[in-house]
PDB file of C-alpha atoms in Angstrom:
ATOM      1  CA  GLU A  20      20.393  58.748 -20.947  1.00 55.00           C
ATOM      2  CA  THR A  21      17.612  59.046 -23.492  1.00 68.00           C
ATOM      3  CA  GLY A  22      15.732  56.740 -25.997  1.00 92.00           C
ATOM      4  CA  VAL A  23      16.456  52.847 -25.845  1.00 95.00           C
ATOM      5  CA  THR A  24      19.595  51.977 -24.225  1.00 95.00           C
ATOM      6  CA  GLN A  25      21.138  48.086 -24.485  1.00 96.00           C
ATOM      7  CA  THR A  26      23.830  46.562 -22.293  1.00 97.00           C
ATOM      8  CA  PRO A  27      26.159  45.038 -23.034  1.00 97.00           C
ATOM      9  CA  ARG A  28      27.111  46.116 -26.450  1.00 95.00           C
ATOM     10  CA  HIS A  29      28.941  43.156 -27.139  1.00 96.00           C
ATOM     11  CA  LEU A  30      29.297  39.733 -25.605  1.00 96.00           C
ATOM     12  CA  VAL A  31      30.752  36.522 -26.192  1.00 96.00           C
ATOM     13  CA  MET A  32      29.742  33.338 -24.341  1.00 94.00           C
ATOM     14  CA  GLY A  33      30.214  29.775 -24.559  1.00 92.00           C
ATOM     15  CA  MET A  34      27.575  26.857 -25.101  1.00 90.00           C
ATOM     16  CA  THR A  35      27.793  26.418 -21.079  1.00 89.00           C
ATOM     17  CA  ASN A  36      27.645  30.106 -19.941  1.00 90.00           C
ATOM     18  CA  LYS A  37      24.423  31.926 -18.619  1.00 94.00           C
ATOM     19  CA  LYS A  38      24.061  35.457 -19.476  1.00 96.00           C
ATOM     20  CA  SER A  39      21.622  38.089 -19.715  1.00 97.00           C
ATOM     21  CA  LEU A  40      21.022  41.348 -22.035  1.00 98.00           C
ATOM     22  CA  LYS A  41      19.643  44.363 -20.640  1.00 98.00           C
ATOM     23  CA  CYS A  42      17.241  46.669 -22.145  1.00 98.00           C
ATOM     24  CA  GLU A  43      16.087  49.975 -20.654  1.00 97.00           C
ATOM     25  CA  GLN A  44      13.974  52.415 -22.351  1.00 97.00           C
ATOM     26  CA  HIS A  45      13.558  56.220 -21.075  1.00 94.00           C
ATOM     27  CA  LEU A  46      10.619  57.179 -23.323  1.00 95.00           C
ATOM     28  CA  GLY A  47       7.618  56.645 -20.681  1.00 95.00           C
ATOM     29  CA  HIS A  48       6.072  53.687 -22.861  1.00 95.00           C
ATOM     30  CA  ASN A  49       4.424  50.676 -21.936  1.00 94.00           C
ATOM     31  CA  ALA A  50       5.317  48.016 -24.569  1.00 94.00           C
ATOM     32  CA  MET A  51       8.579  46.304 -24.792  1.00 95.00           C
ATOM     33  CA  TYR A  52       9.891  43.929 -27.646  1.00 95.00           C
ATOM     34  CA  TRP A  53      12.985  41.488 -28.521  1.00 96.00           C
ATOM     35  CA  TYR A  54      13.928  41.018 -32.026  1.00 95.00           C
ATOM     36  CA  LYS A  55      16.784  38.865 -33.426  1.00 95.00           C
ATOM     37  CA  GLN A  56      18.837  40.016 -36.294  1.00 92.00           C
ATOM     38  CA  SER A  57      20.715  37.303 -37.868  1.00 90.00           C
ATOM     39  CA  ALA A  58      22.925  37.852 -41.242  1.00 83.00           C
ATOM     40  CA  LYS A  59      21.035  35.836 -43.726  1.00 76.00           C
ATOM     41  CA  LYS A  60      17.831  36.306 -42.295  1.00 83.00           C
ATOM     42  CA  PRO A  61      15.037  39.016 -41.960  1.00 83.00           C
ATOM     43  CA  LEU A  62      14.673  40.489 -38.548  1.00 89.00           C
ATOM     44  CA  GLU A  63      12.497  38.440 -36.547  1.00 90.00           C
ATOM     45  CA  LEU A  64      10.273  39.083 -33.675  1.00 91.00           C
ATOM     46  CA  MET A  65      10.889  37.050 -30.314  1.00 94.00           C
ATOM     47  CA  PHE A  66       8.953  38.365 -27.572  1.00 94.00           C
ATOM     48  CA  VAL A  67       6.553  41.155 -26.772  1.00 93.00           C
ATOM     49  CA  TYR A  68       5.473  42.356 -23.643  1.00 94.00           C
ATOM     50  CA  ASN A  69       2.736  44.990 -22.778  1.00 90.00           C
ATOM     51  CA  PHE A  70       2.403  46.701 -19.228  1.00 91.00           C
ATOM     52  CA  LYS A  71       4.718  44.157 -18.050  1.00 91.00           C
ATOM     53  CA  GLU A  72       2.859  41.194 -19.422  1.00 91.00           C
ATOM     54  CA  GLN A  73       4.104  38.824 -22.334  1.00 90.00           C
ATOM     55  CA  THR A  74       1.525  38.983 -25.175  1.00 88.00           C
ATOM     56  CA  GLU A  75       3.428  37.130 -27.775  1.00 85.00           C
ATOM     57  CA  ASN A  76       6.412  34.281 -27.727  1.00 87.00           C
ATOM     58  CA  ASN A  77       7.007  34.066 -31.603  1.00 85.00           C
ATOM     59  CA  SER A  78       7.929  30.032 -30.972  1.00 89.00           C
ATOM     60  CA  VAL A  79      11.192  31.092 -29.327  1.00 94.00           C
ATOM     61  CA  PRO A  80      13.207  27.968 -27.849  1.00 95.00           C
ATOM     62  CA  SER A  81      13.190  27.774 -23.815  1.00 95.00           C
ATOM     63  CA  ARG A  82      17.056  28.580 -23.752  1.00 96.00           C
ATOM     64  CA  PHE A  83      15.877  31.989 -24.202  1.00 97.00           C
ATOM     65  CA  SER A  84      14.297  33.324 -21.296  1.00 96.00           C
ATOM     66  CA  PRO A  85      12.531  37.000 -21.133  1.00 97.00           C
ATOM     67  CA  GLU A  86      12.011  39.264 -18.083  1.00 97.00           C
ATOM     68  CA  CYS A  87       9.901  42.193 -17.933  1.00 96.00           C
ATOM     69  CA  PRO A  88       9.824  43.820 -14.193  1.00 96.00           C
ATOM     70  CA  ASN A  89       8.577  47.036 -14.975  1.00 94.00           C
ATOM     71  CA  SER A  90       7.462  48.857 -18.275  1.00 92.00           C
ATOM     72  CA  SER A  91      11.276  50.431 -18.317  1.00 96.00           C
ATOM     73  CA  HIS A  92      13.198  47.382 -18.252  1.00 97.00           C
ATOM     74  CA  LEU A  93      13.540  44.170 -20.278  1.00 98.00           C
ATOM     75  CA  PHE A  94      15.873  41.288 -19.919  1.00 98.00           C
ATOM     76  CA  LEU A  95      16.583  38.433 -22.294  1.00 98.00           C
ATOM     77  CA  HIS A  96      17.949  35.438 -20.061  1.00 97.00           C
ATOM     78  CA  LEU A  97      20.323  33.187 -22.125  1.00 96.00           C
ATOM     79  CA  HIS A  98      21.405  29.934 -21.197  1.00 94.00           C
ATOM     80  CA  THR A  99      22.873  26.778 -23.072  1.00 94.00           C
ATOM     81  CA  LEU A 100      22.751  28.466 -26.648  1.00 94.00           C
ATOM     82  CA  GLN A 101      24.174  27.509 -29.885  1.00 94.00           C
ATOM     83  CA  PRO A 102      26.409  28.529 -32.099  1.00 93.00           C
ATOM     84  CA  GLU A 103      23.645  29.462 -34.624  1.00 93.00           C
ATOM     85  CA  ASP A 104      22.164  31.732 -32.018  1.00 95.00           C
ATOM     86  CA  SER A 105      25.008  34.211 -32.574  1.00 96.00           C
ATOM     87  CA  ALA A 106      23.166  37.274 -33.973  1.00 95.00           C
ATOM     88  CA  LEU A 107      22.068  41.034 -32.993  1.00 94.00           C
ATOM     89  CA  TYR A 108      19.432  41.138 -30.685  1.00 96.00           C
ATOM     90  CA  LEU A 109      17.453  44.340 -30.799  1.00 96.00           C
ATOM     91  CA  CYS A 110      15.023  45.718 -28.121  1.00 96.00           C
ATOM     92  CA  ALA A 111      12.393  48.119 -28.796  1.00 95.00           C
ATOM     93  CA  SER A 112       9.663  50.083 -27.172  1.00 94.00           C
ATOM     94  CA  SER A 113       6.512  51.824 -28.142  1.00 92.00           C
ATOM     95  CA  GLN A 114       3.819  53.850 -26.386  1.00 92.00           C
ATOM     96  CA  ASP A 115       1.385  50.390 -26.289  1.00 86.00           C
ATOM     97  CA  ILE A 116       1.007  47.380 -28.920  1.00 84.00           C
ATOM     98  CA  ARG A 117      -1.260  49.225 -30.992  1.00 77.00           C
ATOM     99  CA  GLU A 118       0.023  49.084 -34.895  1.00 67.00           C
ATOM    100  CA  PHE A 119       0.186  52.830 -35.170  1.00 71.00           C
ATOM    101  CA  TYR A 120       2.645  53.569 -32.761  1.00 80.00           C
ATOM    102  CA  GLU A 121       6.096  53.999 -33.761  1.00 83.00           C
ATOM    103  CA  GLN A 122       8.655  51.455 -32.199  1.00 89.00           C
ATOM    104  CA  TYR A 123      11.917  52.812 -30.997  1.00 91.00           C
ATOM    105  CA  PHE A 124      14.861  50.626 -31.360  1.00 93.00           C
ATOM    106  CA  GLY A 125      17.910  50.446 -29.049  1.00 94.00           C
ATOM    107  CA  PRO A 126      21.270  49.626 -30.563  1.00 92.00           C
ATOM    108  CA  GLY A 127      21.619  46.344 -30.282  1.00 94.00           C
ATOM    109  CA  THR A 128      23.864  43.711 -28.392  1.00 96.00           C
ATOM    110  CA  ARG A 129      26.034  41.758 -30.939  1.00 95.00           C
ATOM    111  CA  LEU A 130      26.029  38.407 -29.329  1.00 96.00           C
ATOM    112  CA  THR A 131      29.100  35.797 -30.288  1.00 96.00           C
ATOM    113  CA  VAL A 132      28.218  31.990 -29.250  1.00 95.00           C
ATOM    114  CA  THR A 133      31.500  30.114 -28.993  1.00 93.00           C
TER     115      THR A 133
ATOM    116  CA  GLY B  26       0.668  34.638 -43.536  1.00 80.00           C
ATOM    117  CA  ASN B  27       2.422  38.317 -44.205  1.00 85.00           C
ATOM    118  CA  SER B  28       5.685  38.755 -45.984  1.00 91.00           C
ATOM    119  CA  VAL B  29       7.582  41.664 -47.233  1.00 94.00           C
ATOM    120  CA  THR B  30      10.133  41.394 -50.065  1.00 95.00           C
ATOM    121  CA  GLN B  31      12.574  43.868 -50.819  1.00 94.00           C
ATOM    122  CA  MET B  32      15.437  44.053 -53.252  1.00 89.00           C
ATOM    123  CA  GLU B  33      18.696  42.534 -52.045  1.00 85.00           C
ATOM    124  CA  GLY B  34      21.871  44.503 -51.915  1.00 86.00           C
ATOM    125  CA  PRO B  35      24.120  45.676 -51.612  1.00 94.00           C
ATOM    126  CA  VAL B  36      23.372  48.941 -53.786  1.00 96.00           C
ATOM    127  CA  THR B  37      26.125  51.252 -54.677  1.00 97.00           C
ATOM    128  CA  LEU B  38      25.571  54.728 -55.646  1.00 96.00           C
ATOM    129  CA  SER B  39      27.760  57.887 -56.483  1.00 97.00           C
ATOM    130  CA  GLU B  40      26.816  60.728 -54.585  1.00 97.00           C
ATOM    131  CA  GLU B  41      23.763  63.044 -55.878  1.00 96.00           C
ATOM    132  CA  ALA B  42      22.595  59.913 -57.609  1.00 97.00           C
ATOM    133  CA  PHE B  43      19.110  58.870 -57.505  1.00 97.00           C
ATOM    134  CA  LEU B  44      18.225  55.733 -55.143  1.00 97.00           C
ATOM    135  CA  THR B  45      15.226  53.236 -55.548  1.00 97.00           C
ATOM    136  CA  ILE B  46      14.775  50.324 -53.440  1.00 97.00           C
ATOM    137  CA  ASN B  47      11.886  47.967 -54.321  1.00 97.00           C
ATOM    138  CA  CYS B  48       9.487  46.350 -51.629  1.00 97.00           C
ATOM    139  CA  THR B  49       6.487  44.529 -52.112  1.00 97.00           C
ATOM    140  CA  TYR B  50       4.329  43.010 -49.625  1.00 95.00           C
ATOM    141  CA  THR B  51       1.804  40.048 -48.998  1.00 94.00           C
ATOM    142  CA  ALA B  52      -1.038  40.578 -46.506  1.00 89.00           C
ATOM    143  CA  THR B  53      -4.555  40.191 -45.818  1.00 80.00           C
ATOM    144  CA  GLY B  54      -6.426  43.436 -45.275  1.00 79.00           C
ATOM    145  CA  TYR B  55      -4.866  46.771 -44.801  1.00 81.00           C
ATOM    146  CA  PRO B  56      -1.510  46.775 -43.416  1.00 88.00           C
ATOM    147  CA  SER B  57       0.613  49.969 -42.426  1.00 89.00           C
ATOM    148  CA  LEU B  58       3.679  50.149 -44.359  1.00 93.00           C
ATOM    149  CA  PHE B  59       7.086  51.577 -42.920  1.00 94.00           C
ATOM    150  CA  TRP B  60      10.658  52.310 -43.923  1.00 96.00           C
ATOM    151  CA  TYR B  61      13.501  51.777 -41.424  1.00 95.00           C
ATOM    152  CA  VAL B  62      17.102  52.632 -41.398  1.00 96.00           C
ATOM    153  CA  GLN B  63      19.715  51.320 -39.446  1.00 93.00           C
ATOM    154  CA  TYR B  64      22.870  52.963 -39.604  1.00 92.00           C
ATOM    155  CA  PRO B  65      26.313  51.523 -38.640  1.00 87.00           C
ATOM    156  CA  GLY B  66      26.429  50.369 -35.492  1.00 82.00           C
ATOM    157  CA  GLU B  67      23.052  51.713 -34.446  1.00 84.00           C
ATOM    158  CA  GLY B  68      19.595  50.310 -33.932  1.00 87.00           C
ATOM    159  CA  LEU B  69      16.689  50.797 -36.230  1.00 91.00           C
ATOM    160  CA  GLN B  70      14.938  54.186 -36.831  1.00 92.00           C
ATOM    161  CA  LEU B  71      12.019  54.797 -38.799  1.00 92.00           C
ATOM    162  CA  LEU B  72      12.378  56.816 -41.524  1.00 96.00           C
ATOM    163  CA  LEU B  73       8.765  57.173 -42.794  1.00 96.00           C
ATOM    164  CA  LYS B  74       5.217  55.412 -42.766  1.00 94.00           C
ATOM    165  CA  ALA B  75       2.123  55.251 -44.845  1.00 94.00           C
ATOM    166  CA  THR B  76      -1.058  53.933 -43.153  1.00 89.00           C
ATOM    167  CA  LYS B  77      -3.476  53.530 -46.057  1.00 90.00           C
ATOM    168  CA  ALA B  78      -3.496  53.127 -49.691  1.00 92.00           C
ATOM    169  CA  ASP B  79      -2.044  56.354 -51.976  1.00 95.00           C
ATOM    170  CA  ASP B  80      -0.516  57.895 -48.863  1.00 95.00           C
ATOM    171  CA  LYS B  81       3.063  59.062 -49.443  1.00 97.00           C
ATOM    172  CA  GLY B  82       5.467  58.926 -46.589  1.00 97.00           C
ATOM    173  CA  SER B  83       8.058  61.234 -46.725  1.00 97.00           C
ATOM    174  CA  ASN B  84      11.090  62.334 -44.578  1.00 97.00           C
ATOM    175  CA  LYS B  85      14.700  63.566 -45.014  1.00 95.00           C
ATOM    176  CA  GLY B  86      14.391  63.869 -48.759  1.00 97.00           C
ATOM    177  CA  PHE B  87      13.056  60.005 -48.904  1.00 98.00           C
ATOM    178  CA  GLU B  88       9.596  59.426 -50.336  1.00 98.00           C
ATOM    179  CA  ALA B  89       7.450  55.896 -50.552  1.00 98.00           C
ATOM    180  CA  THR B  90       3.951  55.510 -51.969  1.00 98.00           C
ATOM    181  CA  TYR B  91       1.889  53.188 -50.677  1.00 97.00           C
ATOM    182  CA  ARG B  92       0.239  51.220 -53.641  1.00 96.00           C
ATOM    183  CA  LYS B  93      -2.475  48.976 -53.248  1.00 93.00           C
ATOM    184  CA  GLU B  94      -2.674  47.583 -56.712  1.00 94.00           C
ATOM    185  CA  THR B  95       0.818  46.797 -56.828  1.00 95.00           C
ATOM    186  CA  THR B  96       0.982  45.504 -53.239  1.00 95.00           C
ATOM    187  CA  SER B  97       4.242  47.943 -53.300  1.00 97.00           C
ATOM    188  CA  PHE B  98       6.003  50.673 -51.203  1.00 98.00           C
ATOM    189  CA  HIS B  99       9.015  51.649 -53.023  1.00 98.00           C
ATOM    190  CA  LEU B 100      11.593  53.922 -51.397  1.00 98.00           C
ATOM    191  CA  GLU B 101      12.965  56.690 -53.698  1.00 98.00           C
ATOM    192  CA  LYS B 102      15.403  59.515 -53.187  1.00 98.00           C
ATOM    193  CA  GLY B 103      16.465  62.206 -55.807  1.00 96.00           C
ATOM    194  CA  SER B 104      19.897  62.900 -54.601  1.00 95.00           C
ATOM    195  CA  VAL B 105      21.756  60.723 -52.095  1.00 97.00           C
ATOM    196  CA  GLN B 106      24.539  61.693 -49.876  1.00 97.00           C
ATOM    197  CA  VAL B 107      27.261  59.737 -48.307  1.00 96.00           C
ATOM    198  CA  SER B 108      25.661  60.012 -44.894  1.00 96.00           C
ATOM    199  CA  ASP B 109      22.815  57.840 -46.578  1.00 97.00           C
ATOM    200  CA  SER B 110      24.930  54.946 -46.358  1.00 97.00           C
ATOM    201  CA  ALA B 111      22.804  52.604 -44.144  1.00 96.00           C
ATOM    202  CA  VAL B 112      20.891  49.406 -44.380  1.00 95.00           C
ATOM    203  CA  TYR B 113      17.091  50.004 -45.443  1.00 97.00           C
ATOM    204  CA  PHE B 114      14.232  47.748 -44.107  1.00 96.00           C
ATOM    205  CA  CYS B 115      10.916  47.821 -45.648  1.00 96.00           C
ATOM    206  CA  ALA B 116       8.308  46.389 -43.068  1.00 93.00           C
ATOM    207  CA  LEU B 117       4.331  45.761 -42.544  1.00 91.00           C
ATOM    208  CA  ALA B 118       2.212  45.986 -39.449  1.00 87.00           C
ATOM    209  CA  HIS B 119      -1.134  44.348 -39.997  1.00 73.00           C
ATOM    210  CA  SER B 120      -4.117  46.258 -38.799  1.00 58.00           C
ATOM    211  CA  GLU B 121      -5.910  42.961 -37.654  1.00 55.00           C
ATOM    212  CA  ALA B 122      -3.105  41.349 -36.156  1.00 54.00           C
ATOM    213  CA  ALA B 123      -3.241  41.414 -32.136  1.00 54.00           C
ATOM    214  CA  GLY B 124      -0.268  43.687 -30.978  1.00 61.00           C
ATOM    215  CA  ASN B 125       2.215  45.655 -32.686  1.00 66.00           C
ATOM    216  CA  LYS B 126       3.835  43.238 -34.743  1.00 78.00           C
ATOM    217  CA  LEU B 127       6.089  44.106 -37.587  1.00 86.00           C
ATOM    218  CA  THR B 128       7.200  42.019 -40.389  1.00 89.00           C
ATOM    219  CA  PHE B 129      10.320  42.924 -41.778  1.00 91.00           C
ATOM    220  CA  GLY B 130      11.926  42.664 -45.489  1.00 93.00           C
ATOM    221  CA  GLY B 131      15.649  41.249 -45.571  1.00 92.00           C
ATOM    222  CA  GLY B 132      17.063  44.888 -45.677  1.00 94.00           C
ATOM    223  CA  THR B 133      18.809  46.314 -48.734  1.00 96.00           C
ATOM    224  CA  ARG B 134      22.387  47.787 -47.925  1.00 95.00           C
ATOM    225  CA  VAL B 135      23.278  51.069 -49.511  1.00 97.00           C
ATOM    226  CA  LEU B 136      26.901  52.395 -49.988  1.00 97.00           C
ATOM    227  CA  VAL B 137      26.800  55.816 -51.295  1.00 97.00           C
ATOM    228  CA  LYS B 138      30.604  57.255 -52.787  1.00 96.00           C
ATOM    229  CA  PRO B 139      31.604  60.345 -52.879  1.00 94.00           C
TER     230      PRO B 139
END
């Protein structure tokens, strides 16, 4: 596999469920990101990790819990979500967090909360 | 704070027509500017970028010039193809921000008809 992969591609979960989204990058990058893409809002940055350390939490509710066990993998653990959390969740990576390094995006996980 | 405003879509064009998508930004200092493209079912891909005033980014027949005096970064293509149908996002990365944080516009959906 090359680039940034995300699994699952589609997920339907109830409000009481616990699920996890997975992101893996095969680019040798050190920084990874979670974004939320909602239908009516601009793309929103959620979390940033650099060398496995979280450097940014953009006021994300605690029902979203990220985990970065190594520079190649990023997880987003989901618990007691709300219907308004339904969105496309995009993962991205870059060489590091300096602004001139391009971010490479995965295809996203389409999440529906029922 | 930083913000990006781009024209709302959808923009519907015939093949070989000229495409312009307007983008203006608000930021202090000297941001870098980007256009990302999202094809159906895929993640975002960097289309082009410009890192300082008067720079012109270009790729795949698309161009955009960083205009500091008008705080704009309009995307243009002289002759679109059906394969250019996608959602286009204007974004900025602030040169003084901590970390590689992109601020996105709302996206413009472009539909090119044969």
